[in-house]
mmCIF file of C-alpha atoms and ligand atoms in Angstrom:
data_model
loop_
_atom_site.group_PDB
_atom_site.id
_atom_site.type_symbol
_atom_site.label_atom_id
_atom_site.label_comp_id
_atom_site.label_asym_id
_atom_site.label_seq_id
_atom_site.Cartn_x
_atom_site.Cartn_y
_atom_site.Cartn_z
ATOM 1 C CA MET A 1 0.229 -0.021 -0.014
ATOM 2 C CA ASP A 2 1.266 3.101 -0.913
ATOM 3 C CA LEU A 3 1.226 6.523 1.330
ATOM 4 C CA ALA A 4 0.885 9.842 0.194
ATOM 5 C CA ASN A 5 0.611 13.482 1.368
ATOM 6 C CA CYS A 6 -2.718 14.900 -0.265
ATOM 7 C CA PHE A 7 -2.384 16.878 -3.179
ATOM 8 C CA ARG A 8 -5.220 19.515 -1.277
ATOM 9 C CA CYS A 9 -5.039 19.175 2.523
ATOM 10 C CA GLY A 10 -1.697 18.001 2.899
ATOM 11 C CA ARG A 11 -2.627 14.651 5.259
ATOM 12 C CA LEU A 12 -1.347 11.284 4.934
ATOM 13 C CA PHE A 13 -3.870 8.707 3.288
ATOM 14 C CA ALA A 14 -3.256 5.572 0.730
ATOM 15 C CA LYS A 15 -3.107 6.386 -2.015
ATOM 16 C CA ALA A 16 -5.216 4.971 -4.338
ATOM 17 C CA PHE A 17 -5.917 6.572 -8.282
ATOM 18 C CA ARG A 18 -5.613 10.473 -7.234
ATOM 19 C CA ASP A 19 -3.238 12.497 -5.597
ATOM 20 C CA ILE A 20 -6.375 13.512 -3.204
ATOM 21 C CA CYS A 21 -7.709 12.024 0.002
ATOM 22 C CA PRO A 22 -11.151 10.346 0.141
ATOM 23 C CA THR A 23 -12.542 13.184 2.127
ATOM 24 C CA CYS A 24 -10.848 15.675 -0.327
ATOM 25 C CA ILE A 25 -12.829 13.627 -2.697
ATOM 26 C CA LYS A 26 -15.753 14.242 -1.018
ATOM 27 C CA GLU A 27 -15.628 18.083 -0.403
ATOM 28 C CA ILE A 28 -15.113 18.851 -4.005
ATOM 29 C CA GLU A 29 -17.743 16.932 -4.696
ATOM 30 C CA GLN A 30 -19.929 19.392 -2.607
ATOM 31 C CA GLU A 31 -18.478 22.086 -3.938
ATOM 32 C CA TYR A 32 -18.937 21.196 -7.745
ATOM 33 C CA MET A 33 -22.520 20.573 -6.297
ATOM 34 C CA ARG A 34 -23.377 23.540 -4.419
ATOM 35 C CA CYS A 35 -21.519 25.464 -7.976
ATOM 36 C CA THR A 36 -24.426 23.809 -10.323
ATOM 37 C CA ASP A 37 -26.893 24.504 -7.940
ATOM 38 C CA TYR A 38 -26.199 28.034 -7.662
ATOM 39 C CA LEU A 39 -25.172 28.501 -11.788
ATOM 40 C CA ARG A 40 -28.632 27.267 -12.366
ATOM 41 C CA HIS A 41 -30.455 29.863 -10.656
ATOM 42 C CA ASN A 42 -28.033 32.491 -11.058
ATOM 43 C CA ARG A 43 -27.332 32.903 -15.066
ATOM 44 C CA GLN A 44 -25.796 36.340 -14.981
ATOM 45 C CA VAL A 45 -23.070 35.777 -12.312
ATOM 46 C CA THR A 46 -19.549 36.099 -12.126
ATOM 47 C CA MET A 47 -16.805 34.432 -11.266
ATOM 48 C CA GLN A 48 -16.408 36.272 -8.222
ATOM 49 C CA GLU A 49 -19.686 36.116 -6.622
ATOM 50 C CA LEU A 50 -19.767 32.450 -7.669
ATOM 51 C CA SER A 51 -16.863 31.802 -5.521
ATOM 52 C CA GLU A 52 -18.464 34.020 -2.595
ATOM 53 C CA ALA A 53 -22.229 32.221 -3.287
ATOM 54 C CA THR A 54 -20.627 28.621 -2.722
ATOM 55 C CA ASP A 55 -17.295 29.348 -0.834
ATOM 56 C CA VAL A 56 -15.539 27.528 -3.537
ATOM 57 C CA SER A 57 -12.513 29.048 -4.193
ATOM 58 C CA VAL A 58 -12.128 30.645 -8.537
ATOM 59 C CA ARG A 59 -8.733 28.009 -8.281
ATOM 60 C CA GLN A 60 -11.637 25.052 -7.485
ATOM 61 C CA ILE A 61 -14.571 26.509 -9.926
ATOM 62 C CA THR A 62 -11.591 27.319 -12.682
ATOM 63 C CA THR A 63 -10.609 22.975 -12.466
ATOM 64 C CA PHE A 64 -13.718 22.354 -12.622
ATOM 65 C CA ILE A 65 -14.566 24.385 -16.288
ATOM 66 C CA ARG A 66 -10.766 23.620 -17.384
ATOM 67 C CA GLU A 67 -12.645 19.115 -17.035
ATOM 68 C CA GLY A 68 -15.290 20.124 -18.334
ATOM 69 C CA ARG A 69 -17.180 19.470 -15.821
ATOM 70 C CA ILE A 70 -18.749 23.104 -15.468
ATOM 71 C CA SER A 71 -19.999 24.733 -18.570
ATOM 72 C CA ILE A 72 -19.436 28.189 -19.038
ATOM 73 C CA ALA A 73 -21.579 28.452 -22.252
ATOM 74 C CA ASN A 74 -24.646 29.763 -20.994
ATOM 75 C CA PHE A 75 -22.688 31.918 -18.337
ATOM 76 C CA GLU A 76 -21.768 34.809 -20.507
ATOM 77 C CA ASN A 77 -19.822 36.999 -17.289
ATOM 78 C CA ILE A 78 -18.210 34.108 -16.106
ATOM 79 C CA SER A 79 -14.299 33.898 -17.493
ATOM 80 C CA TYR A 80 -11.046 32.939 -15.575
ATOM 81 C CA LYS A 81 -6.913 34.133 -16.029
ATOM 82 C CA CYS A 82 -4.895 32.510 -19.147
ATOM 83 C CA GLU A 83 -2.423 29.725 -17.598
ATOM 84 C CA ALA A 84 0.188 32.295 -18.353
ATOM 85 C CA CYS A 85 -1.282 35.906 -17.963
ATOM 86 C CA ASP A 86 -3.802 37.792 -16.829
ATOM 87 C CA THR A 87 -5.754 37.614 -19.597
ATOM 88 C CA HIS A 88 -9.293 36.374 -19.043
ATOM 89 C CA ILE A 89 -10.926 33.428 -21.268
ATOM 90 C CA ARG A 90 -13.514 31.379 -21.558
ATOM 91 C CA GLU A 91 -11.873 28.106 -23.247
ATOM 92 C CA GLY A 92 -8.645 26.536 -23.012
ATOM 93 C CA HIS A 93 -5.788 27.159 -20.773
ATOM 94 C CA LEU A 94 -4.198 30.205 -22.965
ATOM 95 C CA CYS A 95 -5.175 33.018 -24.314
ATOM 96 C CA ASP A 96 -5.379 34.086 -28.161
ATOM 97 C CA SER A 97 -1.889 36.204 -28.071
ATOM 98 C CA CYS A 98 -0.757 33.827 -25.643
ATOM 99 C CA ARG A 99 -1.623 30.833 -28.167
ATOM 100 C CA ARG A 100 0.464 33.183 -30.272
ATOM 101 C CA ARG A 101 3.435 33.494 -29.288
ATOM 102 C CA LEU A 102 3.272 29.753 -28.007
ATOM 103 C CA GLN A 103 3.163 28.472 -31.658
ATOM 104 C CA SER A 104 5.417 30.783 -33.182
ATOM 105 C CA ASP A 105 8.052 30.151 -30.046
ATOM 106 C CA LEU A 106 7.926 26.557 -31.254
ATOM 107 C CA LYS A 107 8.436 27.653 -35.079
ATOM 108 C CA ASN A 108 11.525 29.249 -33.668
ATOM 109 C CA SER A 109 12.657 26.711 -32.282
ATOM 110 C CA GLU A 110 12.596 24.439 -34.834
ATOM 111 C CA LYS A 111 14.210 27.220 -37.073
ATOM 112 C CA VAL A 112 16.978 26.854 -34.620
ATOM 113 C CA VAL A 113 17.645 22.762 -35.031
ATOM 114 C CA ARG A 114 17.351 23.535 -39.137
ATOM 115 C CA GLN A 115 19.774 25.863 -38.685
ATOM 116 C CA ALA A 116 22.057 23.607 -36.764
ATOM 117 C CA GLU A 117 22.673 21.334 -38.959
ATOM 118 C CA PRO A 118 25.566 21.111 -41.702
ATOM 119 C CA THR A 119 25.313 22.934 -44.582
ATOM 120 C CA THR A 120 26.152 20.931 -47.955
ATOM 121 C CA GLN A 121 26.607 24.054 -50.249
ATOM 122 C CA SER A 122 28.241 26.759 -48.043
ATOM 123 C CA THR A 123 29.800 28.247 -51.862
ATOM 124 C CA THR A 124 28.289 31.068 -53.008
ATOM 125 C CA THR A 125 28.410 31.906 -56.743
ATOM 126 C CA TYR A 126 28.454 35.432 -57.683
ATOM 127 C CA ARG A 127 27.452 36.094 -61.238
ATOM 128 C CA ILE A 128 28.777 39.044 -63.255
ATOM 129 C CA THR A 129 27.685 40.887 -66.000
ATOM 130 C CA GLU A 130 29.491 42.235 -68.237
HETATM 131 ZN ZN1 ZN B 201 -7.146 15.545 1.780
HETATM 132 ZN ZN1 ZN B 202 -2.163 34.766 -21.673
#
C-alpha cells in the first residue's frame, strides 16, 4: 500500500488513483454540487460572485471548467485567467496572444534546429555581368 500526502490538504492517506485523499474528493464533490446548484438559478453570475456565494475557490471552479464538468457557454459573465498571463478567457488554457506566442516559439525552435544542421552547400556563386 502506497502512502502519500494529499495534494489538497496535506494529510497522509493510502494512495489509490489520485493525489487527493477520500475526504477531499468528497469535499470537492460537495463544492461541485454547490456550484452547479447556484449556476442553475443565476445566469448572470460572475466568477467572483460564484466563488463567494458557494465558498468554493476561484481556482477550484476554474478546475471544474477546464475538466469540462462545468460548462460556461451559457454564462457570459464567467471567465478565468489564462495560465500564462492575466487575460481572462472562456475556453482552453491560454489566451489568444499566448497561444500565438507559443506557436511562434515552437516555429522558432524548429528554425534553430534547422540552422544547427551542417550545411553542405556553402559556396556562393557570383554572377558578373559585363
Ligand atoms: Zn485531502
Ligand atoms: Zn495569456
